[in-house]
PDB file of C-alpha atoms in Angstrom:
ATOM      1  CA  MET A1262      -7.027  10.441   5.935  1.00 86.00           C
ATOM      2  CA  ILE A1263      -3.705  11.135   7.277  1.00 90.00           C
ATOM      3  CA  VAL A1264      -1.342   9.610   4.853  1.00 91.00           C
ATOM      4  CA  GLY A1265       2.625  10.379   3.761  1.00 88.00           C
ATOM      5  CA  PRO A1266       6.202   8.251   3.202  1.00 87.00           C
ATOM      6  CA  THR A1267       7.286   6.533   5.536  1.00 86.00           C
ATOM      7  CA  ALA A1268       8.904   7.071   9.656  1.00 78.00           C
ATOM      8  CA  ALA A1269       6.596  10.767   8.761  1.00 76.00           C
ATOM      9  CA  GLY A1270       4.991  10.114  12.564  1.00 84.00           C
ATOM     10  CA  LYS A1271       1.350   9.822  10.714  1.00 89.00           C
ATOM     11  CA  SER A1272       0.702   6.490  12.978  1.00 90.00           C
ATOM     12  CA  SER A1273       0.540   9.089  16.314  1.00 90.00           C
ATOM     13  CA  VAL A1274      -0.110  12.039  15.170  1.00 91.00           C
ATOM     14  CA  ALA A1275      -3.179   9.628  14.025  1.00 93.00           C
ATOM     15  CA  LEU A1276      -4.192   9.234  16.840  1.00 93.00           C
ATOM     16  CA  GLN A1277      -4.437  11.805  18.951  1.00 93.00           C
ATOM     17  CA  VAL A1278      -6.606  13.256  16.325  1.00 93.00           C
ATOM     18  CA  ALA A1279      -8.553   9.356  16.463  1.00 95.00           C
ATOM     19  CA  GLU A1280      -9.009   9.997  20.617  1.00 95.00           C
ATOM     20  CA  ARG A1281      -9.973  13.988  19.762  1.00 94.00           C
ATOM     21  CA  VAL A1282     -12.841  13.275  17.495  1.00 94.00           C
ATOM     22  CA  ARG A1283     -14.046   9.394  19.977  1.00 95.00           C
ATOM     23  CA  GLY A1284     -13.313   7.602  16.785  1.00 96.00           C
ATOM     24  CA  ARG A1285     -11.220   4.629  15.233  1.00 96.00           C
ATOM     25  CA  ILE A1286      -8.098   3.540  13.300  1.00 97.00           C
ATOM     26  CA  LEU A1287      -7.892   2.276   9.645  1.00 97.00           C
ATOM     27  CA  SER A1288      -4.424   0.894   9.029  1.00 97.00           C
ATOM     28  CA  LEU A1289      -3.652   1.134   5.041  1.00 96.00           C
ATOM     29  CA  ASP A1290      -0.014  -0.722   5.892  1.00 95.00           C
ATOM     30  CA  SER A1291      -0.217  -3.966   3.345  1.00 94.00           C
ATOM     31  CA  MET A1292       1.849  -5.265   6.099  1.00 96.00           C
ATOM     32  CA  GLN A1293      -0.455  -4.878   8.886  1.00 97.00           C
ATOM     33  CA  VAL A1294      -2.700  -7.094   7.894  1.00 97.00           C
ATOM     34  CA  TYR A1295      -0.283 -10.223   8.630  1.00 98.00           C
ATOM     35  CA  ARG A1296       0.288 -11.725  12.404  1.00 97.00           C
ATOM     36  CA  GLY A1297       3.282 -11.622  14.263  1.00 97.00           C
ATOM     37  CA  MET A1298       4.557  -8.670  11.993  1.00 98.00           C
ATOM     38  CA  ASP A1299       4.512  -5.849  14.235  1.00 97.00           C
ATOM     39  CA  VAL A1300       7.890  -4.818  14.793  1.00 97.00           C
ATOM     40  CA  GLY A1301       9.048  -4.471  11.327  1.00 96.00           C
ATOM     41  CA  THR A1302       5.838  -3.174   9.954  1.00 96.00           C
ATOM     42  CA  ALA A1303       5.818  -0.349  13.296  1.00 94.00           C
ATOM     43  CA  LYS A1304       2.028  -1.773  13.971  1.00 96.00           C
ATOM     44  CA  PRO A1305       0.292  -0.184  16.721  1.00 95.00           C
ATOM     45  CA  THR A1306       0.821  -1.286  20.033  1.00 94.00           C
ATOM     46  CA  ALA A1307      -1.366  -2.808  22.959  1.00 94.00           C
ATOM     47  CA  SER A1308      -1.383  -0.037  25.016  1.00 95.00           C
ATOM     48  CA  GLU A1309      -2.578   1.396  21.753  1.00 95.00           C
ATOM     49  CA  ARG A1310      -4.878   0.197  20.780  1.00 96.00           C
ATOM     50  CA  ARG A1311      -6.206  -0.191  24.135  1.00 95.00           C
ATOM     51  CA  ARG A1312      -6.847   3.918  24.451  1.00 95.00           C
ATOM     52  CA  VAL A1313      -8.789   4.086  20.218  1.00 96.00           C
ATOM     53  CA  PRO A1314      -9.832   1.327  18.197  1.00 96.00           C
ATOM     54  CA  HIS A1315      -8.092   0.116  15.133  1.00 97.00           C
ATOM     55  CA  SER A1316      -9.424  -1.586  12.027  1.00 97.00           C
ATOM     56  CA  MET A1317      -6.821  -4.096   9.110  1.00 97.00           C
ATOM     57  CA  LEU A1318      -4.542  -5.089  11.982  1.00 97.00           C
ATOM     58  CA  ASP A1319      -4.028  -9.156  11.967  1.00 98.00           C
ATOM     59  CA  LEU A1320      -6.404 -10.064   9.357  1.00 98.00           C
ATOM     60  CA  VAL A1321      -4.463 -13.436   8.469  1.00 97.00           C
ATOM     61  CA  ASP A1322      -0.783 -15.436   8.249  1.00 97.00           C
ATOM     62  CA  PRO A1323       2.205 -14.158   6.863  1.00 97.00           C
ATOM     63  CA  ALA A1324       2.224 -18.038   5.131  1.00 97.00           C
ATOM     64  CA  GLU A1325      -1.338 -16.576   3.477  1.00 96.00           C
ATOM     65  CA  GLU A1326      -1.818 -13.992   0.614  1.00 92.00           C
ATOM     66  CA  TYR A1327      -4.242 -10.893   1.060  1.00 94.00           C
ATOM     67  CA  THR A1328      -4.332  -9.172  -2.503  1.00 93.00           C
ATOM     68  CA  VAL A1329      -5.439  -5.232  -2.148  1.00 95.00           C
ATOM     69  CA  GLU A1330      -8.580  -5.908  -3.616  1.00 95.00           C
ATOM     70  CA  GLU A1331      -9.642  -8.510  -0.196  1.00 96.00           C
ATOM     71  CA  PHE A1332      -8.636  -4.691   1.321  1.00 97.00           C
ATOM     72  CA  GLN A1333     -10.407  -2.966  -0.465  1.00 97.00           C
ATOM     73  CA  ARG A1334     -13.878  -5.847   1.023  1.00 97.00           C
ATOM     74  CA  GLN A1335     -13.032  -5.095   4.460  1.00 98.00           C
ATOM     75  CA  ALA A1336     -11.914  -1.941   5.100  1.00 98.00           C
ATOM     76  CA  ARG A1337     -14.669  -0.282   2.861  1.00 98.00           C
ATOM     77  CA  HIS A1338     -16.840  -2.430   4.917  1.00 97.00           C
ATOM     78  CA  VAL A1339     -15.500  -0.978   7.810  1.00 97.00           C
ATOM     79  CA  ILE A1340     -16.207   2.233   7.034  1.00 97.00           C
ATOM     80  CA  GLU A1341     -19.573   1.944   6.176  1.00 97.00           C
ATOM     81  CA  THR A1342     -20.648   0.238   8.810  1.00 97.00           C
ATOM     82  CA  SER A1343     -18.463   1.817  11.654  1.00 96.00           C
ATOM     83  CA  GLU A1344     -20.681   4.333  14.385  1.00 94.00           C
ATOM     84  CA  GLU A1345     -17.578   6.403  14.754  1.00 94.00           C
ATOM     85  CA  PRO A1346     -15.824   8.475  12.743  1.00 95.00           C
ATOM     86  CA  VAL A1347     -12.791   6.697  10.771  1.00 97.00           C
ATOM     87  CA  VAL A1348      -8.883   7.809  10.649  1.00 96.00           C
ATOM     88  CA  LEU A1349      -7.211   6.353   7.682  1.00 96.00           C
ATOM     89  CA  VAL A1350      -3.512   6.232   7.683  1.00 95.00           C
ATOM     90  CA  GLY A1351      -0.641   4.718   5.952  1.00 89.00           C
ATOM     91  CA  GLY A1352       1.901   4.649   3.799  1.00 79.00           C
ATOM     92  CA  SER A1353       0.033   2.650   0.697  1.00 90.00           C
ATOM     93  CA  GLY A1354      -1.550   4.517  -1.989  1.00 92.00           C
ATOM     94  CA  LEU A1355      -2.641   1.694  -4.099  1.00 94.00           C
ATOM     95  CA  HIS A1356      -4.191   1.019  -0.584  1.00 96.00           C
ATOM     96  CA  MET A1357      -5.275   4.481  -0.251  1.00 96.00           C
ATOM     97  CA  ARG A1358      -6.977   4.648  -3.619  1.00 97.00           C
ATOM     98  CA  ALA A1359      -8.530   0.888  -3.689  1.00 97.00           C
ATOM     99  CA  VAL A1360     -10.737   2.101  -0.804  1.00 97.00           C
ATOM    100  CA  ILE A1361     -11.918   5.426  -1.122  1.00 97.00           C
ATOM    101  CA  ASP A1362     -12.116   5.593  -4.587  1.00 97.00           C
ATOM    102  CA  PRO A1363     -13.856   4.035  -7.093  1.00 96.00           C
ATOM    103  CA  LEU A1364     -10.301   1.700  -8.317  1.00 94.00           C
ATOM    104  CA  GLU A1365     -11.301  -2.036  -9.522  1.00 93.00           C
ATOM    105  CA  PHE A1366      -9.281  -4.430  -9.871  1.00 92.00           C
ATOM    106  CA  LEU A1367      -9.457  -6.587 -13.590  1.00 92.00           C
ATOM    107  CA  PRO A1368     -10.170 -10.518 -12.929  1.00 91.00           C
ATOM    108  CA  THR A1369      -6.602 -12.727 -14.020  1.00 92.00           C
ATOM    109  CA  ASP A1370      -6.431 -16.271 -15.392  1.00 94.00           C
ATOM    110  CA  ILE A1371      -3.062 -17.861 -14.393  1.00 92.00           C
ATOM    111  CA  GLU A1372      -3.507 -20.701 -16.616  1.00 95.00           C
ATOM    112  CA  VAL A1373      -4.555 -17.793 -19.200  1.00 95.00           C
ATOM    113  CA  ARG A1374      -1.845 -15.200 -18.461  1.00 94.00           C
ATOM    114  CA  ARG A1375       0.805 -18.424 -19.370  1.00 95.00           C
ATOM    115  CA  GLN A1376      -0.644 -19.199 -22.251  1.00 96.00           C
ATOM    116  CA  LEU A1377      -0.112 -15.737 -23.158  1.00 96.00           C
ATOM    117  CA  GLU A1378       3.402 -15.778 -21.665  1.00 95.00           C
ATOM    118  CA  SER A1379       4.513 -18.171 -24.024  1.00 95.00           C
ATOM    119  CA  GLU A1380       3.504 -16.470 -27.242  1.00 95.00           C
ATOM    120  CA  ASP A1381       4.885 -14.039 -29.564  1.00 95.00           C
ATOM    121  CA  PRO A1382       4.597 -10.741 -28.157  1.00 93.00           C
ATOM    122  CA  GLY A1383       4.215  -9.628 -31.871  1.00 95.00           C
ATOM    123  CA  ARG A1384       1.888 -11.869 -32.366  1.00 96.00           C
ATOM    124  CA  LEU A1385      -0.178 -10.259 -28.715  1.00 97.00           C
ATOM    125  CA  VAL A1386       0.539  -6.972 -29.734  1.00 97.00           C
ATOM    126  CA  ALA A1387      -1.521  -7.297 -33.460  1.00 97.00           C
ATOM    127  CA  GLU A1388      -4.459  -8.784 -31.797  1.00 97.00           C
ATOM    128  CA  LEU A1389      -4.678  -6.413 -29.086  1.00 97.00           C
ATOM    129  CA  THR A1390      -4.697  -3.591 -31.654  1.00 97.00           C
ATOM    130  CA  THR A1391      -7.145  -5.871 -33.531  1.00 97.00           C
ATOM    131  CA  VAL A1392      -9.694  -5.178 -31.315  1.00 97.00           C
ATOM    132  CA  ASP A1393      -8.402  -2.227 -30.006  1.00 97.00           C
ATOM    133  CA  THR A1394      -7.230  -0.017 -32.760  1.00 96.00           C
ATOM    134  CA  ALA A1395      -6.576   3.095 -30.050  1.00 96.00           C
ATOM    135  CA  ALA A1396      -5.467   0.315 -28.006  1.00 96.00           C
ATOM    136  CA  GLY A1397      -2.020   2.264 -28.192  1.00 96.00           C
ATOM    137  CA  GLU A1398      -3.145   5.354 -26.289  1.00 95.00           C
ATOM    138  CA  PHE A1399      -3.199   3.217 -22.698  1.00 95.00           C
ATOM    139  CA  VAL A1400      -1.455  -0.087 -22.752  1.00 96.00           C
ATOM    140  CA  ASP A1401       2.591   0.884 -24.071  1.00 95.00           C
ATOM    141  CA  LEU A1402       3.166  -2.217 -26.704  1.00 96.00           C
ATOM    142  CA  ALA A1403       6.559  -2.047 -26.367  1.00 95.00           C
ATOM    143  CA  ASN A1404       6.457  -3.983 -22.588  1.00 94.00           C
ATOM    144  CA  PRO A1405       5.461  -7.192 -23.454  1.00 94.00           C
ATOM    145  CA  ARG A1406       4.102  -7.587 -19.292  1.00 93.00           C
ATOM    146  CA  ARG A1407       1.599  -4.251 -20.296  1.00 95.00           C
ATOM    147  CA  VAL A1408       0.258  -6.283 -23.331  1.00 97.00           C
ATOM    148  CA  VAL A1409      -0.025  -9.332 -22.054  1.00 96.00           C
ATOM    149  CA  ARG A1410      -2.218  -7.649 -19.062  1.00 95.00           C
ATOM    150  CA  ALA A1411      -4.375  -6.341 -21.675  1.00 97.00           C
ATOM    151  CA  VAL A1412      -4.953  -8.784 -23.421  1.00 97.00           C
ATOM    152  CA  GLU A1413      -5.715 -11.424 -21.011  1.00 97.00           C
ATOM    153  CA  VAL A1414      -8.530  -8.891 -19.788  1.00 97.00           C
ATOM    154  CA  HIS A1415      -9.214  -8.792 -22.978  1.00 97.00           C
ATOM    155  CA  ARG A1416      -9.956 -13.044 -23.325  1.00 96.00           C
ATOM    156  CA  LEU A1417     -11.658 -12.971 -19.952  1.00 97.00           C
ATOM    157  CA  THR A1418     -14.025 -10.128 -20.348  1.00 96.00           C
ATOM    158  CA  GLY A1419     -13.479  -9.075 -23.935  1.00 96.00           C
ATOM    159  CA  ARG A1420     -13.566  -5.438 -22.693  1.00 96.00           C
ATOM    160  CA  THR A1421     -10.071  -3.474 -24.190  1.00 97.00           C
ATOM    161  CA  PRO A1422      -7.960  -1.351 -22.551  1.00 96.00           C
ATOM    162  CA  SER A1423      -9.733   2.468 -24.494  1.00 96.00           C
ATOM    163  CA  SER A1424     -13.735   0.735 -23.410  1.00 96.00           C
ATOM    164  CA  ILE A1425     -12.127   0.422 -19.836  1.00 95.00           C
ATOM    165  CA  ALA A1426     -10.567   4.099 -19.980  1.00 93.00           C
ATOM    166  CA  GLY A1427     -14.023   5.774 -21.211  1.00 94.00           C
ATOM    167  CA  GLU A1428     -15.990   3.452 -17.872  1.00 94.00           C
ATOM    168  CA  PRO A1429     -17.379   6.511 -16.092  1.00 94.00           C
ATOM    169  CA  ALA A1430     -15.527   4.607 -12.488  1.00 94.00           C
ATOM    170  CA  ARG A1431     -11.921   4.535 -14.618  1.00 93.00           C
ATOM    171  CA  GLN A1432     -12.792   8.773 -15.506  1.00 94.00           C
ATOM    172  CA  ALA A1433     -13.535   9.089 -11.706  1.00 95.00           C
ATOM    173  CA  VAL A1434     -10.347   7.550 -10.928  1.00 94.00           C
ATOM    174  CA  ALA A1435      -8.389   8.833 -13.492  1.00 93.00           C
ATOM    175  CA  ARG A1436     -10.375  12.184 -11.911  1.00 95.00           C
ATOM    176  CA  TYR A1437      -9.304  11.227  -7.859  1.00 96.00           C
ATOM    177  CA  GLU A1438     -13.165  11.555  -7.677  1.00 96.00           C
ATOM    178  CA  SER A1439     -13.753   9.653  -4.609  1.00 96.00           C
ATOM    179  CA  LEU A1440     -16.213   7.309  -3.043  1.00 95.00           C
ATOM    180  CA  TYR A1441     -16.961   9.180   0.689  1.00 94.00           C
ATOM    181  CA  PRO A1442     -16.580  12.281   1.602  1.00 93.00           C
ATOM    182  CA  CYS A1443     -13.020  13.120   3.134  1.00 92.00           C
ATOM    183  CA  ARG A1444      -9.732  15.093   3.801  1.00 92.00           C
ATOM    184  CA  ILE A1445      -7.299  14.294   3.135  1.00 94.00           C
ATOM    185  CA  VAL A1446      -3.413  15.595   5.306  1.00 93.00           C
ATOM    186  CA  GLY A1447      -0.111  14.153   4.599  1.00 93.00           C
ATOM    187  CA  LEU A1448       3.221  14.140   6.091  1.00 92.00           C
ATOM    188  CA  ASP A1449       5.999  14.953   4.534  1.00 91.00           C
ATOM    189  CA  PRO A1450       9.590  15.999   7.638  1.00 90.00           C
ATOM    190  CA  GLY A1451      11.178  16.494   4.049  1.00 91.00           C
ATOM    191  CA  PRO A1452      15.258  16.407   4.044  1.00 90.00           C
ATOM    192  CA  ALA A1453      14.537  14.981   7.489  1.00 91.00           C
ATOM    193  CA  LEU A1454      13.355  12.354   6.669  1.00 91.00           C
ATOM    194  CA  ALA A1455      16.162   9.691   5.799  1.00 92.00           C
ATOM    195  CA  GLU A1456      17.139  11.446   9.731  1.00 93.00           C
ATOM    196  CA  ARG A1457      13.981   9.055   9.963  1.00 93.00           C
ATOM    197  CA  ILE A1458      14.345   6.719   8.765  1.00 94.00           C
ATOM    198  CA  ASP A1459      18.096   5.804  10.294  1.00 95.00           C
ATOM    199  CA  ALA A1460      16.465   6.908  13.799  1.00 95.00           C
ATOM    200  CA  ARG A1461      13.092   4.000  13.063  1.00 95.00           C
ATOM    201  CA  LEU A1462      15.657   1.359  11.878  1.00 96.00           C
ATOM    202  CA  THR A1463      17.723   1.649  15.168  1.00 97.00           C
ATOM    203  CA  ALA A1464      14.214   2.348  16.914  1.00 96.00           C
ATOM    204  CA  MET A1465      13.311  -1.762  15.659  1.00 97.00           C
ATOM    205  CA  MET A1466      16.844  -3.505  16.344  1.00 97.00           C
ATOM    206  CA  ARG A1467      16.202  -2.360  19.614  1.00 97.00           C
ATOM    207  CA  ASP A1468      12.862  -3.349  20.130  1.00 97.00           C
ATOM    208  CA  GLY A1469      13.811  -7.040  18.771  1.00 97.00           C
ATOM    209  CA  PHE A1470      13.419  -6.787  14.952  1.00 98.00           C
ATOM    210  CA  TYR A1471      16.092  -9.554  14.222  1.00 98.00           C
ATOM    211  CA  ASP A1472      14.440 -11.703  17.442  1.00 98.00           C
ATOM    212  CA  GLU A1473      11.121 -11.184  15.568  1.00 98.00           C
ATOM    213  CA  VAL A1474      11.914 -12.169  11.797  1.00 98.00           C
ATOM    214  CA  GLU A1475      13.787 -15.268  12.771  1.00 97.00           C
ATOM    215  CA  ARG A1476      10.833 -16.456  14.575  1.00 97.00           C
ATOM    216  CA  LEU A1477       9.081 -16.172  11.441  1.00 97.00           C
ATOM    217  CA  ALA A1478      11.486 -18.142   9.142  1.00 94.00           C
ATOM    218  CA  GLY A1479       9.913 -20.218   6.522  1.00 92.00           C
ATOM    219  CA  ARG A1480       6.690 -18.688   7.799  1.00 94.00           C
ATOM    220  CA  MET A1481       6.314 -16.358   5.393  1.00 96.00           C
ATOM    221  CA  GLY A1482       4.660 -16.424   2.195  1.00 95.00           C
ATOM    222  CA  ARG A1483       5.870 -14.360  -1.238  1.00 92.00           C
ATOM    223  CA  THR A1484       3.957 -11.375  -0.679  1.00 94.00           C
ATOM    224  CA  ALA A1485       4.738 -11.304   3.253  1.00 96.00           C
ATOM    225  CA  GLY A1486       7.880 -12.426   2.292  1.00 95.00           C
ATOM    226  CA  GLN A1487       9.291  -9.401   0.324  1.00 94.00           C
ATOM    227  CA  ALA A1488       8.364  -6.805   2.892  1.00 96.00           C
ATOM    228  CA  VAL A1489      11.011  -4.560   3.255  1.00 96.00           C
ATOM    229  CA  GLY A1490      13.636  -5.145   6.383  1.00 97.00           C
ATOM    230  CA  TYR A1491      12.198  -8.614   6.329  1.00 97.00           C
ATOM    231  CA  ARG A1492      13.476  -9.073   3.232  1.00 97.00           C
ATOM    232  CA  GLU A1493      16.804  -8.930   3.953  1.00 98.00           C
ATOM    233  CA  LEU A1494      17.378 -10.309   7.707  1.00 98.00           C
ATOM    234  CA  SER A1495      15.794 -12.869   6.421  1.00 97.00           C
ATOM    235  CA  ASP A1496      18.800 -13.762   4.503  1.00 97.00           C
ATOM    236  CA  VAL A1497      20.801 -13.036   7.957  1.00 98.00           C
ATOM    237  CA  VAL A1498      19.040 -15.755  10.297  1.00 97.00           C
ATOM    238  CA  ALA A1499      19.715 -18.339   6.970  1.00 96.00           C
ATOM    239  CA  GLY A1500      22.905 -17.254   6.910  1.00 97.00           C
ATOM    240  CA  ARG A1501      23.302 -15.899   3.355  1.00 96.00           C
ATOM    241  CA  ARG A1502      24.020 -12.321   4.090  1.00 96.00           C
ATOM    242  CA  THR A1503      26.043 -10.287   7.390  1.00 98.00           C
ATOM    243  CA  MET A1504      23.653  -8.367   9.710  1.00 98.00           C
ATOM    244  CA  GLU A1505      26.090  -5.783   8.589  1.00 97.00           C
ATOM    245  CA  ASP A1506      24.928  -5.265   4.763  1.00 98.00           C
ATOM    246  CA  ALA A1507      21.157  -6.437   5.964  1.00 97.00           C
ATOM    247  CA  LEU A1508      20.339  -3.636   7.395  1.00 97.00           C
ATOM    248  CA  VAL A1509      22.826  -1.071   4.954  1.00 97.00           C
ATOM    249  CA  ALA A1510      20.129  -2.712   2.201  1.00 97.00           C
ATOM    250  CA  THR A1511      17.272  -2.074   4.318  1.00 97.00           C
ATOM    251  CA  ARG A1512      17.506   1.625   4.621  1.00 97.00           C
ATOM    252  CA  ARG A1513      18.444   2.456   1.244  1.00 96.00           C
ATOM    253  CA  ALA A1514      14.728  -0.081   0.516  1.00 96.00           C
ATOM    254  CA  THR A1515      13.467   1.854   2.837  1.00 96.00           C
ATOM    255  CA  VAL A1516      13.975   5.194   1.368  1.00 95.00           C
ATOM    256  CA  GLY A1517      13.917   4.471  -1.658  1.00 94.00           C
ATOM    257  CA  LEU A1518      10.416   3.076  -0.946  1.00 94.00           C
ATOM    258  CA  ALA A1519       9.357   6.307   0.832  1.00 93.00           C
ATOM    259  CA  ARG A1520      10.593   8.266  -2.054  1.00 93.00           C
ATOM    260  CA  ARG A1521       7.554   6.277  -4.408  1.00 93.00           C
ATOM    261  CA  GLN A1522       6.056   6.346  -1.453  1.00 94.00           C
ATOM    262  CA  ARG A1523       6.042  10.831  -1.863  1.00 93.00           C
ATOM    263  CA  ALA A1524       5.610  10.700  -5.340  1.00 93.00           C
ATOM    264  CA  TRP A1525       3.073   8.650  -5.274  1.00 94.00           C
ATOM    265  CA  PHE A1526       0.940  10.913  -2.353  1.00 94.00           C
ATOM    266  CA  ARG A1527       2.297  14.306  -4.723  1.00 95.00           C
ATOM    267  CA  ARG A1528       0.172  13.263  -7.420  1.00 95.00           C
ATOM    268  CA  ASP A1529      -2.997  13.514  -5.805  1.00 96.00           C
ATOM    269  CA  PRO A1530      -4.317  16.725  -5.717  1.00 96.00           C
ATOM    270  CA  ARG A1531      -6.342  15.626  -2.982  1.00 95.00           C
ATOM    271  CA  VAL A1532      -3.635  16.049  -0.362  1.00 94.00           C
ATOM    272  CA  ALA A1533      -2.742  19.164   1.638  1.00 92.00           C
ATOM    273  CA  TRP A1534       0.257  18.664   2.964  1.00 92.00           C
ATOM    274  CA  ILE A1535       2.184  19.910   5.777  1.00 88.00           C
ATOM    275  CA  ASP A1536       5.457  19.969   7.579  1.00 85.00           C
ATOM    276  CA  PRO A1537       5.567  17.945  10.989  1.00 82.00           C
ATOM    277  CA  LEU A1538       9.102  19.229  11.797  1.00 78.00           C
ATOM    278  CA  ARG A1539       7.671  22.836  11.644  1.00 76.00           C
ATOM    279  CA  ASP A1540       3.772  22.834  12.998  1.00 70.00           C
ATOM    280  CA  ASP A1541       1.663  21.250  15.043  1.00 83.00           C
ATOM    281  CA  PRO A1542       0.614  18.297  13.100  1.00 82.00           C
ATOM    282  CA  VAL A1543      -2.372  17.454  15.655  1.00 87.00           C
ATOM    283  CA  THR A1544      -4.018  21.035  15.096  1.00 85.00           C
ATOM    284  CA  ALA A1545      -3.132  20.844  11.625  1.00 81.00           C
ATOM    285  CA  VAL A1546      -4.759  18.003  10.517  1.00 81.00           C
ATOM    286  CA  MET A1547      -7.748  18.997  12.864  1.00 84.00           C
ATOM    287  CA  GLU A1548      -7.785  22.240  11.364  1.00 79.00           C
ATOM    288  CA  THR A1549      -7.496  20.918   8.027  1.00 75.00           C
ATOM    289  CA  ALA A1550     -10.899  18.313   8.592  1.00 64.00           C
TER     290      ALA A1550
END
C-alpha cells in the first residue's frame, strides 16, 4: 500500500510497483469514484489503465453521494475476490482505514438528527451522562455536534460511548490492527511538497481543468462539489470570483489538505516512510514490501 499527501507522486510509483508484481491498483482517492472528474483528481489515464487494471474509479455520477461505507464495501470485495496482488494507493486516510481496518460506521437518521439539533444542548449532555456516566472520557461534552451524534447513536442502537469504546473491533482500530496482511509505505517529499503542488496545479490547468469544471457545472452533488479545485473553479464558472483568486484559493486549500493528510498518516505506526526525492521510490517500496 502506498500512501502520503497529495502531489507526493504516489500514483506513478504504484503503477510501476503493480507492473512488477503483476497486480492491480485500488485507488483510495475519495473523489476518483466520480465519473468525469478526471483532471482535477489526477485520475489515471486510459493508457495507464491499459498497463495495469484499476479499481474504485468512475463508479458514480458527480450528482450522486457515495459514502465511505459504500466505498468500504466495494473496495473490500475487490481485495477479497482478486486473484492478483492488490496495490492500494491514495491520500484519503479515512478511506484507507475504512478498507483495511475493522472500522464500523454507526447508523444515522436524518429525522432523529434534526430533532436532536433542535433540543437544548444541556439536556442532551444530561441524557448522555445519565445512560453513560463515563461518556465524557470518550465524547467532548463541550462540543454540541459530538454530543448530538453520541445521543443519536444511543437512541438508534442503545449503544453508549463507553460500550462502543470497549468493543473488540473499536479497540483493534485504536491499535491500528489490519484486517488483511499488508505493508504500508508512505511517500513524503517534505519541504518540496508546496513546490510539487504548484507544479501539479499548473499542469492540471494546462490539461483542461477549468474546461472540465465548466462541463460539470450544475451536475455536481454536495460531496463532489466540495472537492478541492472544483469548488473554487465552479465559482469562476458562475461569475462569483476571478480566475486569479480561484487559483490562489485552490493552492491554499490543496496545501491545507496535504498537511492534514500528512498528519493523519504520520499518526499510523504501520507506515514506513521514504523520501521520493532522495530514494528510488519504486525500489524502496519493493524492498519494504
